[in-house]
Amino acid sequence: MEYQEYRFSVAPMMDWTDRHCRVFHRHLTRRALLYTEMLTTGAIIHGDRKRLLGFDLVEHPVALQLGGSDPRELALVARIGEEFGYDEINLNVGCPSDRVKDGRFGACLMAEPDLVARCVEAMKGAVAVPVTVKCRIGIDDQDPEVALDNLAHAVVDSGCDALIVHARKAWLSGLSPKENRDIPPLDYDRVYRLKRAMPDVPVIINGGIPGVDEARAHLDHVDGAMLGRAAYQEPWRLLSVDTDIFGEAAPHASMQDALEGMVPYIEQQLARGTRLHSMTRHFVGAFHAVPGARAFRRHLAEQGVKPGAGLEVLREAIARVGAHAPAEAAA
């Protein structure tokens, strides 16, 4: 993968960044690196791989995020992901949910850097595509100055190609997963210091970044910025990524154009039996400060969930939005 691909990415988000979401985001930016939801090694080994791992070619570049802590299983699943065509395999060492902790993967692995290093080494030995790690700056009572350095050096020495750091601690005791996204204070300077200490390693910053302008400002200190909730809840922001981050033209001049560009995909999916709502649920934040945005959301919410809802529901929703505004007006 080209080094520049790391400059901007959309975070892996469970229940959100599914294949339909990623196709939508790709119509807003050609250049952003997209990530799957986290998938566990067990689910892939024992489950329906085509359903779990299948994706549309338009999504490239797209990375597969894995949850697990068994080096052999991770190597096997990384190889499967590479065979499916993913451009990167990412190991989650940052998710703070109880379900993840009980399975001995996610943020609890911050306490076991040697195990994470063995996992990375096994994955690197199994695939030719980049292997990356997404982590926090620490967990619970760990000192972030020590914990992050220990993990970073361990995985880089094992061949990790890039580090994606959510600039908060994860509190595995006392905070819910939702609270872990907001309550622990952000410490961007800690991530900057990591980059200065490891100048030859791509370091991508994540956590609380509200928009593309702020992401671009981080690039003065690190190699890339990753947007999470801001990209999902306010997808109109992604329309400016290619211009503002990469100096290239956006794939579509407006959100209306981008949604129109989704039509062939939606038609294809409807023909396969996919429910309209499975796709349009990712569109609810598409418009910002545009007359009719609320009516757009309401129409999709009320009509898109009905059995047999088809493309006409989306067209009717779009018709409720105001004048055909260019991308910059939507921002």
CSV table of C-alpha atoms in Angstrom, one decimal:
chain,number,residue,atom,x,y,z
A,1,MET,CA,0.0,0.0,0.0
A,2,GLU,CA,1.3,3.4,-0.8
A,3,TYR,CA,2.4,5.5,2.2
A,4,GLN,CA,0.0,8.3,1.2
A,5,GLU,CA,-3.0,6.0,1.6
A,6,TYR,CA,-2.6,6.4,5.4
A,7,ARG,CA,-3.1,10.2,5.2
A,8,PHE,CA,-6.9,9.9,5.7
A,9,SER,CA,-9.1,7.0,6.7
A,10,VAL,CA,-12.5,6.2,8.1
A,11,ALA,CA,-12.5,4.2,11.3
A,12,PRO,CA,-13.8,0.7,11.7
A,13,MET,CA,-17.0,1.0,13.7
A,14,MET,CA,-19.0,-2.0,14.8
A,15,ASP,CA,-22.6,-2.2,13.4
A,16,TRP,CA,-21.8,0.9,11.2
A,17,THR,CA,-19.1,0.4,8.7
A,18,ASP,CA,-20.6,-2.6,6.8
A,19,ARG,CA,-20.2,-3.1,3.1
A,20,HIS,CA,-23.1,-0.8,2.2
A,21,CYS,CA,-21.7,2.0,4.3
A,22,ARG,CA,-18.3,1.6,2.7
A,23,VAL,CA,-19.7,1.8,-0.8
A,24,PHE,CA,-21.5,5.0,0.2
A,25,HIS,CA,-18.3,6.5,1.6
A,26,ARG,CA,-16.4,5.5,-1.5
A,27,HIS,CA,-18.8,7.6,-3.5
A,28,LEU,CA,-17.8,10.6,-1.3
A,29,THR,CA,-14.0,10.1,-1.5
A,30,ARG,CA,-11.9,8.1,-3.8
A,31,ARG,CA,-8.8,8.3,-1.7
A,32,ALA,CA,-9.8,7.6,2.0
A,33,LEU,CA,-8.7,4.2,3.3
A,34,LEU,CA,-11.9,2.4,4.5
A,35,TYR,CA,-12.1,-0.2,7.2
A,36,THR,CA,-14.5,-3.1,7.9
A,37,GLU,CA,-16.2,-3.6,11.2
A,38,MET,CA,-14.1,-5.6,13.6
A,39,LEU,CA,-14.6,-9.3,12.8
A,40,THR,CA,-13.4,-12.0,15.2
A,41,THR,CA,-11.2,-14.9,14.2
A,42,GLY,CA,-13.8,-17.3,15.4
A,43,ALA,CA,-16.6,-15.8,13.3
A,44,ILE,CA,-14.5,-16.1,10.2
A,45,ILE,CA,-13.1,-19.5,10.8
A,46,HIS,CA,-16.5,-21.0,11.7
A,47,GLY,CA,-19.0,-18.7,10.0
A,48,ASP,CA,-20.2,-17.7,6.5
A,49,ARG,CA,-17.1,-16.2,5.0
A,50,LYS,CA,-18.7,-14.9,1.9
A,51,ARG,CA,-21.3,-13.0,4.0
A,52,LEU,CA,-18.8,-11.7,6.5
A,53,LEU,CA,-15.9,-10.8,4.2
A,54,GLY,CA,-17.5,-10.2,0.8
A,55,PHE,CA,-17.2,-6.6,-0.5
A,56,ASP,CA,-17.6,-4.6,-3.7
A,57,LEU,CA,-14.5,-3.9,-5.7
A,58,VAL,CA,-15.4,-0.2,-5.7
A,59,GLU,CA,-14.4,-0.1,-2.0
A,60,HIS,CA,-10.6,-0.4,-2.6
A,61,PRO,CA,-8.5,0.6,-0.8
A,62,VAL,CA,-10.2,-1.3,2.0
A,63,ALA,CA,-8.8,-2.9,5.2
A,64,LEU,CA,-10.0,-5.8,7.2
A,65,GLN,CA,-10.0,-5.4,11.0
A,66,LEU,CA,-9.7,-8.5,13.1
A,67,GLY,CA,-10.3,-9.2,16.7
A,68,GLY,CA,-8.4,-12.1,18.3
A,69,SER,CA,-5.4,-13.1,20.4
A,70,ASP,CA,-4.3,-16.5,19.0
A,71,PRO,CA,-1.4,-16.1,16.7
A,72,ARG,CA,-2.2,-19.2,14.7
A,73,GLU,CA,-5.8,-18.3,14.2
A,74,LEU,CA,-4.9,-14.7,13.3
A,75,ALA,CA,-2.4,-15.9,10.7
A,76,LEU,CA,-5.1,-18.2,9.2
A,77,VAL,CA,-7.7,-15.5,9.1
A,78,ALA,CA,-5.3,-12.9,7.8
A,79,ARG,CA,-4.5,-15.2,4.9
A,80,ILE,CA,-8.2,-15.7,4.2
A,81,GLY,CA,-8.7,-11.9,4.2
A,82,GLU,CA,-5.8,-11.5,1.8
A,83,GLU,CA,-7.4,-14.1,-0.5
A,84,PHE,CA,-10.6,-12.2,-0.4
A,85,GLY,CA,-8.7,-9.2,-1.7
A,86,TYR,CA,-8.3,-6.8,1.3
A,87,ASP,CA,-5.5,-4.3,1.0
A,88,GLU,CA,-4.5,-4.4,4.6
A,89,ILE,CA,-5.1,-6.5,7.7
A,90,ASN,CA,-5.5,-4.6,11.0
A,91,LEU,CA,-5.5,-6.1,14.5
A,92,ASN,CA,-7.8,-4.4,17.0
A,93,VAL,CA,-6.0,-3.7,20.3
A,94,GLY,CA,-8.3,-0.8,21.3
A,95,CYS,CA,-11.9,-1.9,21.5
A,96,PRO,CA,-13.0,-1.6,25.2
A,97,SER,CA,-16.3,-3.6,25.1
A,98,ASP,CA,-17.0,-6.2,27.7
A,99,ARG,CA,-17.6,-8.8,25.0
A,100,VAL,CA,-14.2,-8.1,23.6
A,101,LYS,CA,-12.5,-8.2,27.0
A,102,ASP,CA,-14.2,-11.6,27.8
A,103,GLY,CA,-12.8,-13.0,24.6
A,104,ARG,CA,-9.2,-11.8,25.4
A,105,PHE,CA,-8.9,-9.4,22.5
A,106,GLY,CA,-9.3,-5.7,22.0
A,107,ALA,CA,-8.0,-3.1,24.5
A,108,CYS,CA,-7.2,-5.7,27.2
A,109,LEU,CA,-4.3,-6.8,25.0
A,110,MET,CA,-2.6,-3.5,25.7
A,111,ALA,CA,-1.5,-5.3,28.9
A,112,GLU,CA,0.2,-8.1,26.8
A,113,PRO,CA,2.5,-6.4,24.3
A,114,ASP,CA,4.6,-9.6,23.8
A,115,LEU,CA,1.4,-11.5,22.9
A,116,VAL,CA,0.4,-8.8,20.4
A,117,ALA,CA,3.9,-8.9,18.9
A,118,ARG,CA,3.6,-12.6,18.4
A,119,CYS,CA,0.2,-12.1,16.7
A,120,VAL,CA,1.7,-9.5,14.4
A,121,GLU,CA,4.7,-11.7,13.6
A,122,ALA,CA,2.4,-14.6,12.7
A,123,MET,CA,0.1,-12.5,10.5
A,124,LYS,CA,3.1,-10.9,8.7
A,125,GLY,CA,4.4,-14.4,8.0
A,126,ALA,CA,1.1,-15.3,6.5
A,127,VAL,CA,0.4,-12.4,4.1
A,128,ALA,CA,2.1,-10.0,1.7
A,129,VAL,CA,-0.3,-7.1,2.4
A,130,PRO,CA,0.4,-4.6,5.2
A,131,VAL,CA,-0.4,-5.7,8.7
A,132,THR,CA,-1.3,-2.8,11.1
A,133,VAL,CA,-2.4,-2.4,14.7
A,134,LYS,CA,-5.0,-0.1,16.1
A,135,CYS,CA,-4.6,0.6,19.8
A,136,ARG,CA,-5.3,3.1,22.7
A,137,ILE,CA,-2.6,5.1,24.5
A,138,GLY,CA,-3.1,2.8,27.5
A,139,ILE,CA,-5.7,1.1,29.7
A,140,ASP,CA,-6.8,1.5,33.3
A,141,ASP,CA,-3.9,2.5,35.5
A,142,GLN,CA,-1.2,2.1,32.9
A,143,ASP,CA,1.1,5.0,32.4
A,144,PRO,CA,0.6,6.0,28.7
A,145,GLU,CA,4.2,7.1,28.4
A,146,VAL,CA,5.3,3.5,29.1
A,147,ALA,CA,2.3,1.5,27.9
A,148,LEU,CA,2.2,3.0,24.4
A,149,ASP,CA,5.9,2.8,23.9
A,150,ASN,CA,6.0,-0.8,25.0
A,151,LEU,CA,3.3,-1.9,22.7
A,152,ALA,CA,4.6,0.2,19.7
A,153,HIS,CA,8.1,-1.1,19.9
A,154,ALA,CA,7.0,-4.7,20.4
A,155,VAL,CA,4.8,-4.7,17.3
A,156,VAL,CA,7.1,-2.7,15.1
A,157,ASP,CA,9.9,-5.0,15.9
A,158,SER,CA,7.6,-7.9,14.8
A,159,GLY,CA,7.0,-6.2,11.4
A,160,CYS,CA,3.9,-4.0,12.0
A,161,ASP,CA,3.6,-1.7,9.0
A,162,ALA,CA,1.7,1.2,10.7
A,163,LEU,CA,0.2,2.1,14.1
A,164,ILE,CA,-3.2,3.7,14.5
A,165,VAL,CA,-3.6,5.3,17.9
A,166,HIS,CA,-6.9,6.3,19.5
A,167,ALA,CA,-5.6,9.1,21.7
A,168,ARG,CA,-7.5,8.1,24.8
A,169,LYS,CA,-7.0,5.6,27.5
A,170,ALA,CA,-9.6,2.8,27.7
A,171,TRP,CA,-11.0,2.1,31.2
A,172,LEU,CA,-12.0,-1.5,31.2
A,173,SER,CA,-13.3,-1.2,34.7
A,174,GLY,CA,-15.9,1.4,35.5
A,175,LEU,CA,-16.8,2.8,32.1
A,176,SER,CA,-19.1,1.5,29.4
A,177,PRO,CA,-17.9,1.2,25.8
A,178,LYS,CA,-19.9,4.3,25.0
A,179,GLU,CA,-18.4,6.2,27.9
A,180,ASN,CA,-14.9,5.1,26.8
A,181,ARG,CA,-15.5,7.0,23.5
A,182,ASP,CA,-16.0,10.3,25.4
A,183,ILE,CA,-14.9,10.4,29.0
A,184,PRO,CA,-11.2,9.5,29.1
A,185,PRO,CA,-9.5,12.8,28.0
A,186,LEU,CA,-7.9,13.0,24.6
A,187,ASP,CA,-4.1,13.3,24.6
A,188,TYR,CA,-3.0,14.1,21.0
A,189,ASP,CA,0.4,15.2,22.2
A,190,ARG,CA,1.1,11.7,23.4
A,191,VAL,CA,0.6,10.4,19.9
A,192,TYR,CA,2.7,13.2,18.5
A,193,ARG,CA,5.5,12.2,20.8
A,194,LEU,CA,5.2,8.6,19.6
A,195,LYS,CA,5.7,9.7,16.0
A,196,ARG,CA,8.8,11.8,17.0
A,197,ALA,CA,10.2,8.8,18.7
A,198,MET,CA,9.5,6.5,15.7
A,199,PRO,CA,10.0,8.7,12.7
A,200,ASP,CA,10.2,5.8,10.2
A,201,VAL,CA,6.9,4.2,11.3
A,202,PRO,CA,3.6,5.5,9.9
A,203,VAL,CA,1.5,6.8,12.8
A,204,ILE,CA,-2.1,7.6,12.3
A,205,ILE,CA,-4.1,9.5,14.9
A,206,ASN,CA,-7.7,8.8,15.9
A,207,GLY,CA,-10.2,9.9,18.5
A,208,GLY,CA,-12.5,12.9,18.7
A,209,ILE,CA,-11.5,14.5,15.4
A,210,PRO,CA,-14.6,16.5,14.4
A,211,GLY,CA,-13.9,17.2,10.7
A,212,VAL,CA,-11.6,17.3,7.7
A,213,ASP,CA,-9.9,20.6,8.6
A,214,GLU,CA,-8.9,19.2,12.0
A,215,ALA,CA,-7.7,16.0,10.4
A,216,ARG,CA,-5.5,18.1,8.1
A,217,ALA,CA,-4.0,20.0,11.0
A,218,HIS,CA,-2.9,16.7,12.6
A,219,LEU,CA,-0.9,15.9,9.5
A,220,ASP,CA,1.6,18.5,10.7
A,221,HIS,CA,2.6,16.0,13.4
A,222,VAL,CA,1.6,12.5,12.3
A,223,ASP,CA,1.3,10.6,9.0
A,224,GLY,CA,-2.4,10.2,8.9
A,225,ALA,CA,-5.7,11.0,10.6
A,226,MET,CA,-8.7,8.7,11.1
A,227,LEU,CA,-12.3,10.0,11.4
A,228,GLY,CA,-14.9,7.8,13.2
A,229,ARG,CA,-18.2,9.1,14.3
A,230,ALA,CA,-17.9,12.4,12.5
A,231,ALA,CA,-17.5,10.6,9.2
A,232,TYR,CA,-20.4,8.3,9.8
A,233,GLN,CA,-22.9,10.7,11.5
A,234,GLU,CA,-22.1,13.6,9.1
A,235,PRO,CA,-20.9,11.9,5.9
A,236,TRP,CA,-21.2,15.1,4.0
A,237,ARG,CA,-17.8,15.9,5.5
A,238,LEU,CA,-16.2,13.3,3.4
A,239,LEU,CA,-17.0,15.2,0.2
A,240,SER,CA,-14.0,17.5,0.9
A,241,VAL,CA,-11.4,14.8,1.7
A,242,ASP,CA,-10.0,14.3,-1.8
A,243,THR,CA,-9.7,18.1,-2.3
A,244,ASP,CA,-8.5,19.2,1.1
A,245,ILE,CA,-6.2,16.2,2.0
A,246,PHE,CA,-5.0,14.9,-1.4
A,247,GLY,CA,-5.3,18.0,-3.6
A,248,GLU,CA,-7.6,16.1,-6.1
A,249,ALA,CA,-11.1,16.6,-7.4
A,250,ALA,CA,-13.9,15.1,-5.4
A,251,PRO,CA,-15.7,12.1,-7.1
A,252,HIS,CA,-19.0,14.0,-6.9
A,253,ALA,CA,-19.8,17.7,-6.8
A,254,SER,CA,-22.7,17.3,-4.3
A,255,MET,CA,-24.4,14.8,-2.0
A,256,GLN,CA,-27.3,14.5,-4.4
A,257,ASP,CA,-24.8,13.4,-7.1
A,258,ALA,CA,-23.2,10.9,-4.8
A,259,LEU,CA,-26.5,9.4,-3.9
A,260,GLU,CA,-27.4,9.2,-7.6
A,261,GLY,CA,-24.1,7.4,-8.1
A,262,MET,CA,-25.2,4.8,-5.6
A,263,VAL,CA,-28.3,3.9,-7.6
A,264,PRO,CA,-26.7,1.0,-9.7
A,265,TYR,CA,-25.4,-0.6,-6.5
A,266,ILE,CA,-28.7,-0.2,-4.7
A,267,GLU,CA,-30.6,-1.7,-7.7
A,268,GLN,CA,-28.1,-4.6,-7.7
A,269,GLN,CA,-28.5,-5.2,-4.0
A,270,LEU,CA,-32.3,-5.0,-4.1
A,271,ALA,CA,-32.3,-7.6,-6.8
A,272,ARG,CA,-30.4,-9.9,-4.5
A,273,GLY,CA,-32.9,-9.5,-1.7
A,274,THR,CA,-31.2,-6.8,0.4
A,275,ARG,CA,-33.6,-4.6,2.2
A,276,LEU,CA,-33.5,-0.9,1.2
A,277,HIS,CA,-33.1,0.1,4.9
A,278,SER,CA,-29.9,-1.9,5.2
A,279,MET,CA,-28.4,0.6,2.7
A,280,THR,CA,-30.3,3.9,3.4
A,281,ARG,CA,-29.8,3.7,7.1
A,282,HIS,CA,-26.2,5.0,6.4
A,283,PHE,CA,-27.6,8.1,4.6
A,284,VAL,CA,-29.5,9.8,7.4
A,285,GLY,CA,-26.8,12.4,8.1
A,286,ALA,CA,-26.1,13.0,4.4
A,287,PHE,CA,-27.3,16.6,4.4
A,288,HIS,CA,-26.3,19.5,6.6
A,289,ALA,CA,-27.7,23.0,6.7
A,290,VAL,CA,-29.7,22.3,3.5
A,291,PRO,CA,-33.4,23.0,3.3
A,292,GLY,CA,-35.4,19.7,3.4
A,293,ALA,CA,-32.7,17.7,5.3
A,294,ARG,CA,-35.1,16.8,8.1
A,295,ALA,CA,-37.8,15.8,5.6
A,296,PHE,CA,-35.1,13.6,3.9
A,297,ARG,CA,-34.3,11.8,7.1
A,298,ARG,CA,-37.9,11.4,8.1
A,299,HIS,CA,-38.9,9.9,4.7
A,300,LEU,CA,-36.1,7.4,4.8
A,301,ALA,CA,-36.9,6.5,8.4
A,302,GLU,CA,-40.6,6.0,7.8
A,303,GLN,CA,-40.7,4.6,4.3
A,304,GLY,CA,-37.3,2.8,3.9
A,305,VAL,CA,-38.1,0.2,6.6
A,306,LYS,CA,-41.3,-1.0,5.0
A,307,PRO,CA,-41.4,-4.4,3.4
A,308,GLY,CA,-40.7,-4.1,-0.4
A,309,ALA,CA,-39.4,-0.6,-0.2
A,310,GLY,CA,-37.6,0.2,-3.4
A,311,LEU,CA,-35.5,2.8,-5.1
A,312,GLU,CA,-38.4,5.2,-5.4
A,313,VAL,CA,-38.2,5.8,-1.6
A,314,LEU,CA,-34.7,7.2,-1.9
A,315,ARG,CA,-35.7,9.3,-4.9
A,316,GLU,CA,-38.7,10.7,-3.0
A,317,ALA,CA,-36.4,11.5,-0.1
A,318,ILE,CA,-33.9,13.3,-2.2
A,319,ALA,CA,-36.6,15.3,-3.9
A,320,ARG,CA,-37.4,16.7,-0.4
A,321,VAL,CA,-34.0,18.3,-0.2
A,322,GLY,CA,-33.4,21.9,-1.3
A,323,ALA,CA,-31.6,23.2,-4.4
A,324,HIS,CA,-28.8,21.1,-5.9
A,325,ALA,CA,-26.1,22.4,-3.6
A,326,PRO,CA,-22.3,22.0,-4.4
A,327,ALA,CA,-20.2,20.1,-1.9
A,328,GLU,CA,-18.8,23.2,-0.3
A,329,ALA,CA,-22.3,24.5,0.5
A,330,ALA,CA,-23.1,21.2,2.2
A,331,ALA,CA,-20.2,21.7,4.6
